[in-house]
Short mmCIF file of the C-alpha atoms (twelve columns), coordinates in Angstrom:
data_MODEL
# 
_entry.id   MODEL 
# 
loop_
_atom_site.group_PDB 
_atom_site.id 
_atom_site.type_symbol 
_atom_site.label_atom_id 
_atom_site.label_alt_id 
_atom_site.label_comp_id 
_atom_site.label_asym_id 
_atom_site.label_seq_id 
_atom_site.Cartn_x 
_atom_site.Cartn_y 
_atom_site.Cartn_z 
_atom_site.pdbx_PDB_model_num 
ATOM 1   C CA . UNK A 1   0.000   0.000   0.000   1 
ATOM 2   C CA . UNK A 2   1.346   3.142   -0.876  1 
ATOM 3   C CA . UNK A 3   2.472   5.671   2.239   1 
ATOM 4   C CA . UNK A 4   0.741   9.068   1.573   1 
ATOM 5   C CA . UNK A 5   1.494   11.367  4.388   1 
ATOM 6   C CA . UNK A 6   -0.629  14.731  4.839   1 
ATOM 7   C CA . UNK A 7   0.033   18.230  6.219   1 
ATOM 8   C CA . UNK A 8   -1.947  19.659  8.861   1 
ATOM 9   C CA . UNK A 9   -3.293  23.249  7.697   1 
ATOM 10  C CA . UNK A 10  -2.360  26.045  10.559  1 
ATOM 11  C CA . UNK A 11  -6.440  26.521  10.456  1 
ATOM 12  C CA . UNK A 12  -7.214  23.117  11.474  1 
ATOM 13  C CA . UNK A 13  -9.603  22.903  8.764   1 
ATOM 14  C CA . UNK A 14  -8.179  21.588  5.960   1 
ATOM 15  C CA . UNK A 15  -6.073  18.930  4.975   1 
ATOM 16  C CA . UNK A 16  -2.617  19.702  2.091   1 
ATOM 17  C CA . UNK A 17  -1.303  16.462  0.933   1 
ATOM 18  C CA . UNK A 18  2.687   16.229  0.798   1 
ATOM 19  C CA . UNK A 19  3.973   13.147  -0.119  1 
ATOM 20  C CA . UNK A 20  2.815   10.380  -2.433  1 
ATOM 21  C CA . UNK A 21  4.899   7.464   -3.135  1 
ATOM 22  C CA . UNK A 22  6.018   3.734   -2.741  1 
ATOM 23  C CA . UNK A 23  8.999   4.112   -0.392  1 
ATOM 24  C CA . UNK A 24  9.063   2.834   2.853   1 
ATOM 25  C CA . UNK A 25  8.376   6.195   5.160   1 
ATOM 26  C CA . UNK A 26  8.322   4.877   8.546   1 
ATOM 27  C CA . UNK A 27  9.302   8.260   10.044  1 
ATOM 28  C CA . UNK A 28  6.162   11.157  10.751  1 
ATOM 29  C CA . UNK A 29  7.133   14.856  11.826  1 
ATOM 30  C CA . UNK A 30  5.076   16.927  13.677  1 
ATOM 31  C CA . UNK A 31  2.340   18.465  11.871  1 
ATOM 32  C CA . UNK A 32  2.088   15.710  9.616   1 
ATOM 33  C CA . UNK A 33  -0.802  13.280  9.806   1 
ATOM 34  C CA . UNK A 34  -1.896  10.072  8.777   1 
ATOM 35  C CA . UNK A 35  -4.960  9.802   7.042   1 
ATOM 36  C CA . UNK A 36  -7.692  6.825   6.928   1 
ATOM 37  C CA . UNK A 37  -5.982  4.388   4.870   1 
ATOM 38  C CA . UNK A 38  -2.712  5.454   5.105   1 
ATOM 39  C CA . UNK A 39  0.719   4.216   6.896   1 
ATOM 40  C CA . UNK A 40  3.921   4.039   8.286   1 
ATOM 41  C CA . UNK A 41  5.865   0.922   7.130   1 
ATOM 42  C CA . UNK A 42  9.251   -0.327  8.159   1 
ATOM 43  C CA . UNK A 43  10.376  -3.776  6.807   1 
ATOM 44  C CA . UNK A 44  7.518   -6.054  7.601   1 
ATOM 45  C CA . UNK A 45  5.742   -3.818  10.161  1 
ATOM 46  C CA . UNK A 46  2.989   -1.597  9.625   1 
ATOM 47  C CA . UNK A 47  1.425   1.578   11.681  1 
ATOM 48  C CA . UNK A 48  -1.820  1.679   10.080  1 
ATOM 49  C CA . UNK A 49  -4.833  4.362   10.317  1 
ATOM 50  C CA . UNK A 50  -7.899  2.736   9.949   1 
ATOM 51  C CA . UNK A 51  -11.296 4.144   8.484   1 
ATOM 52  C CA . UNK A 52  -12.866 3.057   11.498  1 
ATOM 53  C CA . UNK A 53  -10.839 5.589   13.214  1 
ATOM 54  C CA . UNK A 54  -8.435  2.865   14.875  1 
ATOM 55  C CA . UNK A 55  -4.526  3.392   14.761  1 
ATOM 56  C CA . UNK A 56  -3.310  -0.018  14.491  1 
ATOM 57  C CA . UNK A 57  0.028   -1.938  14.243  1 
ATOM 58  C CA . UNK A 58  0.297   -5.341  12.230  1 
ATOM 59  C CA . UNK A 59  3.673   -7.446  12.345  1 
ATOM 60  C CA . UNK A 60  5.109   -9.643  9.784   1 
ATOM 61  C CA . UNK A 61  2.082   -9.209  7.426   1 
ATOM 62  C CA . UNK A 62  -0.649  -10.873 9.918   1 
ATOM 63  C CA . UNK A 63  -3.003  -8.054  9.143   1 
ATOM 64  C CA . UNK A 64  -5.873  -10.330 11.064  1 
ATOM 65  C CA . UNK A 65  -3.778  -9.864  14.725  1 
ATOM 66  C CA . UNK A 66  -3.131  -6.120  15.557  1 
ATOM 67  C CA . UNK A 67  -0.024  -6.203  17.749  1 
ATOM 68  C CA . UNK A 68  -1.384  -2.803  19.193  1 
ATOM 69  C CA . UNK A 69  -4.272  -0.659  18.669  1 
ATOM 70  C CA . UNK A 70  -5.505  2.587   20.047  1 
ATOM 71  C CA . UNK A 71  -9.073  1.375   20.455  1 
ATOM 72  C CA . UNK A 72  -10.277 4.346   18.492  1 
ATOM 73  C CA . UNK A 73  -12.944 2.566   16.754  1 
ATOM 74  C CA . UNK A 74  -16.351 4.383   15.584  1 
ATOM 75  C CA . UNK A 75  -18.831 1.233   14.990  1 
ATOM 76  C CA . UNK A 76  -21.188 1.462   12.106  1 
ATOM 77  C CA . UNK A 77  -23.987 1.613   13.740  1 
ATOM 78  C CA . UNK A 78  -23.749 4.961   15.798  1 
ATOM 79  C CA . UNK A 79  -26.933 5.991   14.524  1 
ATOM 80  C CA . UNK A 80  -25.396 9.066   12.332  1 
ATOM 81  C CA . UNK A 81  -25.926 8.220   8.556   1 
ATOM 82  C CA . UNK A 82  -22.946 6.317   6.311   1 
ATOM 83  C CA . UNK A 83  -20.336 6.345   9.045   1 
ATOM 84  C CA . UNK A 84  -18.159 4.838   6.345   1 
ATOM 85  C CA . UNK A 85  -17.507 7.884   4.058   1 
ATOM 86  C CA . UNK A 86  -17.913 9.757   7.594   1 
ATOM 87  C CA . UNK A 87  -14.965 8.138   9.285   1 
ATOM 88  C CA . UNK A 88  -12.964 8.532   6.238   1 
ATOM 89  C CA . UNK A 89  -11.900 11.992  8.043   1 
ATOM 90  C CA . UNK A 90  -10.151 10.298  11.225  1 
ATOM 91  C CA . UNK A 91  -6.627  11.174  11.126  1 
ATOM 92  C CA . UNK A 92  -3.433  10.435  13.650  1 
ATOM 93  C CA . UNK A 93  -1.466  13.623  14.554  1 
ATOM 94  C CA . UNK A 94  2.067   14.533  15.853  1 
ATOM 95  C CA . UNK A 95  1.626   17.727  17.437  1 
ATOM 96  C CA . UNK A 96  4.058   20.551  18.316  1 
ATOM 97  C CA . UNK A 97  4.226   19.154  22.224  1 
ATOM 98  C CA . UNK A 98  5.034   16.003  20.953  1 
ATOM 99  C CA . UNK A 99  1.922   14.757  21.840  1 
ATOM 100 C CA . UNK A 100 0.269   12.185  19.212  1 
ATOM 101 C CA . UNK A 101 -3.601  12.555  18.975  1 
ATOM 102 C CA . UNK A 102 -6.363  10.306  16.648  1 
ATOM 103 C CA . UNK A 103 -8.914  13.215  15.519  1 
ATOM 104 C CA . UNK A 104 -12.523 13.013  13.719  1 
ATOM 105 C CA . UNK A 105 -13.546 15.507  11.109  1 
ATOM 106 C CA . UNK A 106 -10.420 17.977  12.978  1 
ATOM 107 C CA . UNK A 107 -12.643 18.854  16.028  1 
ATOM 108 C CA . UNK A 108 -13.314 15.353  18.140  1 
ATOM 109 C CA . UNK A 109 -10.974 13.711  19.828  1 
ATOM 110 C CA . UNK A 110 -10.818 9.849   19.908  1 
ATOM 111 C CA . UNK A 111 -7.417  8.856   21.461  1 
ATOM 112 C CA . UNK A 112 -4.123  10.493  22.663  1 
ATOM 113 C CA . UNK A 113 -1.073  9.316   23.829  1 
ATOM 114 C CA . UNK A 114 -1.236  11.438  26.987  1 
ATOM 115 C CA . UNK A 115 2.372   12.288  27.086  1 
ATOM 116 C CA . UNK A 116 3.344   15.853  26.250  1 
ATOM 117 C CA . UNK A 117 6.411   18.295  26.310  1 
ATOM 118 C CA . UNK A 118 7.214   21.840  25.601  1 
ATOM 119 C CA . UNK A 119 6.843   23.098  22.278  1 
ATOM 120 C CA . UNK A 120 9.523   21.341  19.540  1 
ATOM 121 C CA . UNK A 121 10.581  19.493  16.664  1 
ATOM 122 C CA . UNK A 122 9.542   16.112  17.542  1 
ATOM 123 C CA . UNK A 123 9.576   12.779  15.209  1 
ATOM 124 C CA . UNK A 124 7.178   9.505   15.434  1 
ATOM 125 C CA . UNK A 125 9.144   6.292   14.375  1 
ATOM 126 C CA . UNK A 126 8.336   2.680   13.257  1 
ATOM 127 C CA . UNK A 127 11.801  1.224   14.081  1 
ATOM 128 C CA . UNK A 128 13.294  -2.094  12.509  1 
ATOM 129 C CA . UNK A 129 12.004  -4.652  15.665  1 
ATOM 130 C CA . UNK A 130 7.995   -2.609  14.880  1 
ATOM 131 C CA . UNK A 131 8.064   -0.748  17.919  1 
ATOM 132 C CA . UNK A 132 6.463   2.828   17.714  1 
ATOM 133 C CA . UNK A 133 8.233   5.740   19.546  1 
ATOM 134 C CA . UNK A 134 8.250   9.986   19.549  1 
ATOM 135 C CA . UNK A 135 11.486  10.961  19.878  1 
ATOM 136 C CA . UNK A 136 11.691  14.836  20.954  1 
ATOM 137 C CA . UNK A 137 12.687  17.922  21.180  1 
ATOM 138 C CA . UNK A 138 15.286  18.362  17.835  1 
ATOM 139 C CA . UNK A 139 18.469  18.964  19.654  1 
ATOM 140 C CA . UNK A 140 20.795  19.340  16.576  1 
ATOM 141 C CA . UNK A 141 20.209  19.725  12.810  1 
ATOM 142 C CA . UNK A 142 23.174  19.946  10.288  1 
ATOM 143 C CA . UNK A 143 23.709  23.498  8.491   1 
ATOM 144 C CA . UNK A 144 23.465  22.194  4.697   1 
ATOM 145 C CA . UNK A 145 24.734  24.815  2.062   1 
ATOM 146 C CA . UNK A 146 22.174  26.049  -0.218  1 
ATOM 147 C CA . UNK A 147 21.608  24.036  -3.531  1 
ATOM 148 C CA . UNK A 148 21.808  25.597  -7.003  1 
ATOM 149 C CA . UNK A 149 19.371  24.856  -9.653  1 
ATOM 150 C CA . UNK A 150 19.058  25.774  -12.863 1 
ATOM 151 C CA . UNK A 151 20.990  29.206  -11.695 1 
ATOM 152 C CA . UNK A 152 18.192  29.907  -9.402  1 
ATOM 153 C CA . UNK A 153 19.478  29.284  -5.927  1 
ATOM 154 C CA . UNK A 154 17.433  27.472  -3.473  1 
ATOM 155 C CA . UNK A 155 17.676  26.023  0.026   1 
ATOM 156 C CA . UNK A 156 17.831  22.425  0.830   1 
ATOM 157 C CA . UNK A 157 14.559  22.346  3.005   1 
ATOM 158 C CA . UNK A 158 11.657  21.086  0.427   1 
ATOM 159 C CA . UNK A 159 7.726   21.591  1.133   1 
ATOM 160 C CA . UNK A 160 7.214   17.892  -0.497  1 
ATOM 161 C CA . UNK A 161 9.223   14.281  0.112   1 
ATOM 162 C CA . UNK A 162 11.142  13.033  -2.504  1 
ATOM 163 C CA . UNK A 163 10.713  9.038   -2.057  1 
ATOM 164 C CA . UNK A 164 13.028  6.702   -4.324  1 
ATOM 165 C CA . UNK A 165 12.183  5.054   -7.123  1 
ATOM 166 C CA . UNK A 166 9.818   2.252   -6.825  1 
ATOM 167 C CA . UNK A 167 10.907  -0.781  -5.306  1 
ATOM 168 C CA . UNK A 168 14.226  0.314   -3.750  1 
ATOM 169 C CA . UNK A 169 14.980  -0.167  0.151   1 
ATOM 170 C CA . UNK A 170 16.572  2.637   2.497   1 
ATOM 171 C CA . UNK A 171 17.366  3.300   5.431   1 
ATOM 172 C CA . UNK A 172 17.366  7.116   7.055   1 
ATOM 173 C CA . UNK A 173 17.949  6.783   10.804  1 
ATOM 174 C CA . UNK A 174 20.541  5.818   13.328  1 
ATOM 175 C CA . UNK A 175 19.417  4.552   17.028  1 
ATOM 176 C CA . UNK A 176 21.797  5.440   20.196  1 
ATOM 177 C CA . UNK A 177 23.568  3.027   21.875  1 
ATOM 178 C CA . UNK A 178 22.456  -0.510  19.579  1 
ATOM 179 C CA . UNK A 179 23.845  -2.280  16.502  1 
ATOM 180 C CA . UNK A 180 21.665  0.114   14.582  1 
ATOM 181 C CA . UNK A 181 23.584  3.459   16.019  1 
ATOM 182 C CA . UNK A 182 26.639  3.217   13.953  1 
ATOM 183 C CA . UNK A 183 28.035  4.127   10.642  1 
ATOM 184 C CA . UNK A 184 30.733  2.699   9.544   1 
ATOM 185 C CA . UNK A 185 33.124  3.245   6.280   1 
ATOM 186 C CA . UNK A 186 31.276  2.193   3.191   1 
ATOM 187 C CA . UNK A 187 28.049  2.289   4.429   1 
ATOM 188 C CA . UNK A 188 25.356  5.120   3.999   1 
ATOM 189 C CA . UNK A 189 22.417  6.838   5.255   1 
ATOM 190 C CA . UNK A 190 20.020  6.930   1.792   1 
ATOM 191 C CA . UNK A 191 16.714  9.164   1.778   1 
ATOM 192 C CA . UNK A 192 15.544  9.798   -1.913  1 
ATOM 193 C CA . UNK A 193 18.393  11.293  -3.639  1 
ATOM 194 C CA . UNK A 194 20.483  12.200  -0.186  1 
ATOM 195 C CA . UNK A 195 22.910  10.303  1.159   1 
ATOM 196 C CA . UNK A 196 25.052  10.546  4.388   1 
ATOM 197 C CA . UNK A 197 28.432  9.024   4.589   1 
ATOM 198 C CA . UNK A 198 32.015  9.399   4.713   1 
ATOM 199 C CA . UNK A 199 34.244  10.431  1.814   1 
ATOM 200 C CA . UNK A 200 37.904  10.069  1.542   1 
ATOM 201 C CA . UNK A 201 40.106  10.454  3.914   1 
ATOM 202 C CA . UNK A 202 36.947  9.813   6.934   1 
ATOM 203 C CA . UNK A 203 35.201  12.987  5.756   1 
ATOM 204 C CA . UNK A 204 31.386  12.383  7.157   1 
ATOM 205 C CA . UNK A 205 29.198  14.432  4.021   1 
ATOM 206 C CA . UNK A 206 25.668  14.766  2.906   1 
ATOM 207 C CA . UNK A 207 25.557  14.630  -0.907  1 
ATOM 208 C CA . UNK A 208 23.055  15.248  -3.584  1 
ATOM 209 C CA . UNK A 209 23.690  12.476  -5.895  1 
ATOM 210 C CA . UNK A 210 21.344  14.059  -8.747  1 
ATOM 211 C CA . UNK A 211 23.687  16.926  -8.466  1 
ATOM 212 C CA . UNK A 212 26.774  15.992  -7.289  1 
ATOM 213 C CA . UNK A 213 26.626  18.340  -4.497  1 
ATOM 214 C CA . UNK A 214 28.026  18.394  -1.121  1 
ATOM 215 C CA . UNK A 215 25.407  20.074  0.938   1 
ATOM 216 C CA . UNK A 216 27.351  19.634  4.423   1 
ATOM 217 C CA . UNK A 217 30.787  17.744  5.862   1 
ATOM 218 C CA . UNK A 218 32.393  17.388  8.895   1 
ATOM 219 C CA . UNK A 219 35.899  18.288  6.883   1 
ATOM 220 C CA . UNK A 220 37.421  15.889  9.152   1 
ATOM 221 C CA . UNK A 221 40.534  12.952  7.995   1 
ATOM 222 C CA . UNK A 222 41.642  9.564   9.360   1 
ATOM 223 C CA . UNK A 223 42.875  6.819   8.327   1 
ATOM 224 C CA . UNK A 224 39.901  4.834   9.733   1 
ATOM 225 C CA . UNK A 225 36.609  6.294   11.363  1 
ATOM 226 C CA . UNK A 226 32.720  5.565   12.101  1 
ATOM 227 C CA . UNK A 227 30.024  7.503   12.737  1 
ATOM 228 C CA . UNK A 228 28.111  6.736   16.554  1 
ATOM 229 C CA . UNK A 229 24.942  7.760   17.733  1 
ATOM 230 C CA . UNK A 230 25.634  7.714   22.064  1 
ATOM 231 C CA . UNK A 231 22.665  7.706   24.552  1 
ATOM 232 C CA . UNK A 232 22.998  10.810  25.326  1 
ATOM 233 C CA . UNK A 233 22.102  12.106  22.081  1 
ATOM 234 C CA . UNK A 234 25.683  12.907  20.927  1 
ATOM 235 C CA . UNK A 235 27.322  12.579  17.471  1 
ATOM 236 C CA . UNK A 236 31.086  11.748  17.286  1 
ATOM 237 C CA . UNK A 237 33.172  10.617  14.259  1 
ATOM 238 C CA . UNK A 238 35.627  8.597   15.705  1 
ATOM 239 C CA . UNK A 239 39.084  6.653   14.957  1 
ATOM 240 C CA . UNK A 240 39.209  3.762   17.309  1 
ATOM 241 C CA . UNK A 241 38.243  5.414   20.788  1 
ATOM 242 C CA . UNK A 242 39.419  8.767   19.215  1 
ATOM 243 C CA . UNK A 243 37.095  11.512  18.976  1 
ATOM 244 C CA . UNK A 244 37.709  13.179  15.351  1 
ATOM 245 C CA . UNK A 245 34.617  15.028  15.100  1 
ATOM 246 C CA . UNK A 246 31.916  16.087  17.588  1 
ATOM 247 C CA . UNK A 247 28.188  18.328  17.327  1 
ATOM 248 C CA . UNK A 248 28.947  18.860  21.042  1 
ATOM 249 C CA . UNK A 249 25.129  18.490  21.772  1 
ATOM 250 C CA . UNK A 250 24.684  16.324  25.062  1 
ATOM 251 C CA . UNK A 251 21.015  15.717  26.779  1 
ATOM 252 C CA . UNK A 252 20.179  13.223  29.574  1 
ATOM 253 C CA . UNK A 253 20.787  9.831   29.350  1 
ATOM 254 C CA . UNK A 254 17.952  7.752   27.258  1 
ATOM 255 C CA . UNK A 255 17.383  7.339   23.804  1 
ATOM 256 C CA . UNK A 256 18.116  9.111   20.490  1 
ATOM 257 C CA . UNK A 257 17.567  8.849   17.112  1 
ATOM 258 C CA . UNK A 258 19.516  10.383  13.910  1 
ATOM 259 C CA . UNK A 259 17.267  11.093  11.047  1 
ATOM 260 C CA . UNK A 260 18.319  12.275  7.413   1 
ATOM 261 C CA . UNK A 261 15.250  14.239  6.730   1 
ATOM 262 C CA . UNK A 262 13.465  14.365  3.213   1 
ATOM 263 C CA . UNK A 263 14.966  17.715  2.596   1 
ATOM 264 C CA . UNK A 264 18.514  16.359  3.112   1 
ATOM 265 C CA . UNK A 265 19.151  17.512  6.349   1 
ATOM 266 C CA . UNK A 266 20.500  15.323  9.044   1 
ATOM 267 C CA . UNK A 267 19.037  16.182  12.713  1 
ATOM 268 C CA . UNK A 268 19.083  13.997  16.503  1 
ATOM 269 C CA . UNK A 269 15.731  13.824  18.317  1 
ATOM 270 C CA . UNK A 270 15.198  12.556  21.871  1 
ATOM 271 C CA . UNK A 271 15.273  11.388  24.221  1 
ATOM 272 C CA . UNK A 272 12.675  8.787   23.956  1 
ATOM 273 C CA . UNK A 273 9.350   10.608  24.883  1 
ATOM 274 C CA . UNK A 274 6.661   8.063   24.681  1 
ATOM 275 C CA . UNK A 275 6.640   4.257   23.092  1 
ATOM 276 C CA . UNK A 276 3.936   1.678   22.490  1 
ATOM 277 C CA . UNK A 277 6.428   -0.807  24.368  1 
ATOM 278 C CA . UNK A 278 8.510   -0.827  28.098  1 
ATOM 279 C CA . UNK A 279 11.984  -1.675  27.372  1 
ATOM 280 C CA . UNK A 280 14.394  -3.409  29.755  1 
ATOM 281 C CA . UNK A 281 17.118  -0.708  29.385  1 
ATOM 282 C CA . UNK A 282 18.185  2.140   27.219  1 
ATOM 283 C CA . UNK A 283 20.412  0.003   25.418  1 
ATOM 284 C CA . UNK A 284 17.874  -2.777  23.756  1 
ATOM 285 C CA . UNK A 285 16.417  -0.655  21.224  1 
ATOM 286 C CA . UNK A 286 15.737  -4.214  19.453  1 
ATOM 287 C CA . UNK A 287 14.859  -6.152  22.233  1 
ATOM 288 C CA . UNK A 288 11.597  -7.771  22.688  1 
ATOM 289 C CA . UNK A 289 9.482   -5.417  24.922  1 
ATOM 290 C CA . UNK A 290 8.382   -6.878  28.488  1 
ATOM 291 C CA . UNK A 291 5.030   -5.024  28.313  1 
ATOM 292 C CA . UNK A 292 2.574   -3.763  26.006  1 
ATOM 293 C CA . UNK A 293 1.162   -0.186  26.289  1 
ATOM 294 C CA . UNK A 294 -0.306  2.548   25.179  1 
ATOM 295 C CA . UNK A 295 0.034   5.110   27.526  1 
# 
């Protein structure tokens, strides 16, 4: 199914879509919603908004056993005309305090995470293992250089998603402290036609491979390097256990997450404000979660 992801008008009244495409998006921003009978996938896991008004999330393609739901659901039979086309409005929300929210027709309010924060960049994820998880406030964002087109000069932040082509696989986001929270040498960060990873010499870039561009580097050289995500939300480029390159952002200990962004930028979110799982520690991003909830 394809992953169409909508922007919230400031007016709360209508609805502007921004994406269409077959990619695997598993990453919503704040002020982006999902609509009725649209997703989040990641792999073999699915966040799915229902037209029933029910946020659900399938594993492994068993569609017929919701791992988690937000028990959302309008029945048919409410007594208010074709409840069908009617529900067709409900719509999950990442607001500005972090908070996520499953709306009716903009004004009702069927479900909410209950867990809010001051005002922020914040970012809902379907990770790898099909755990669900807002990540907030941005604490860093990478300065890209402006891109020239055509001789008119732009900036790197777009209004719309550029997914790959149709059928390819990506990955966009680095997890602190688990196998998932490094970057190593030959590897790369892919998000349409962005890519993050190091150069010659251990020089960490973002490039435009459409137009050969280098919209941001660390400018840093080694013989051998990697890039790590720590639980406290920093970014080093390291040789061995020497630090080559820092963003100098720290936070509290928890966890973090390192997104290349559709409009090429590369930003760290966290810590961990809300999940549908409990985790035994900060370090088992990928573990199997002792308890189900959604609070």
């Amino acid at each position: 199914m394809a992953t169409v992801i909508l922007l919230l008008a400031i007016t709360m009244i209508s609805l502007v879509c921004i994406v269409a495409g077959t990619g695997s998006d598993y990453v919503l921003y704040n002020g982006e919603v999902l609509m009725a009978g649209q997703n989040l996938t990641n792999g073999s896991h699915q966040l799915a908004m229902q037209a029933n008004c029910d946020l659900v999330l399938y594993h492994s393609a068993h569609y017929d056993k919701p791992v988690w739901k937000s028990n959302s659901s309008i029945s048919r039979g409410d007594g208010e005309g074709n409840n069908y086309q009617r529900n067709r409005s409900c719509y999950a929300v990442l607001k500005q305090n972090g908070e996520l929210v499953v709306r009716r027709d903009v004004h009702y309010l069927l479900w909410t995470s209950a867990k809010k924060a001051k005002k922020g960049k914040y970012v809902l994820l379907l990770d790898p293992a099909g755990h669900i998880g807002i990540y907030g406030t941005r604490r860093w964002i990478s300065n890209n250089h402006r891109e020239t087109e055509q001789g008119q000069e732009t900036t790197a932040l777009s209004s719309e998603r550029h997914n790959p082509a149709l059928g390819s696989t990506w990955d966009y986001v680095l997890y602190s402290s688990s196998s998932h929270g490094r970057l190593t040498a030959g590897t790369k960060l892919k998000y349409g036609e962005y890519e993050l990873g190091f150069n010659r010499h251990c020089n960490l870039a973002i490039n435009n491979t459409v137009t050969g561009k280098t919209l941001w580097q660390t400018n840093t050289s080694a013989d051998t390097c990697f890039l790590e995500l720590d639980s406290n939300g920093e970014l080093t480029v390291k040789h061995a256990s020497q630090r080559v390159w820092s963003n100098n952002k720290r936070g509290d200990r928890g966890r973090y997450v390192a997104v290349l962004g559709f409009d090429g930028r590369f930003a760290v979110y966290g810590p961990l404000l809300w999940s549908n799982v409990k985790f035994d520690d900060i370090s088992s991003n990928f573990a199997m979660p002792t308890d189900e909830s959604s609070q």
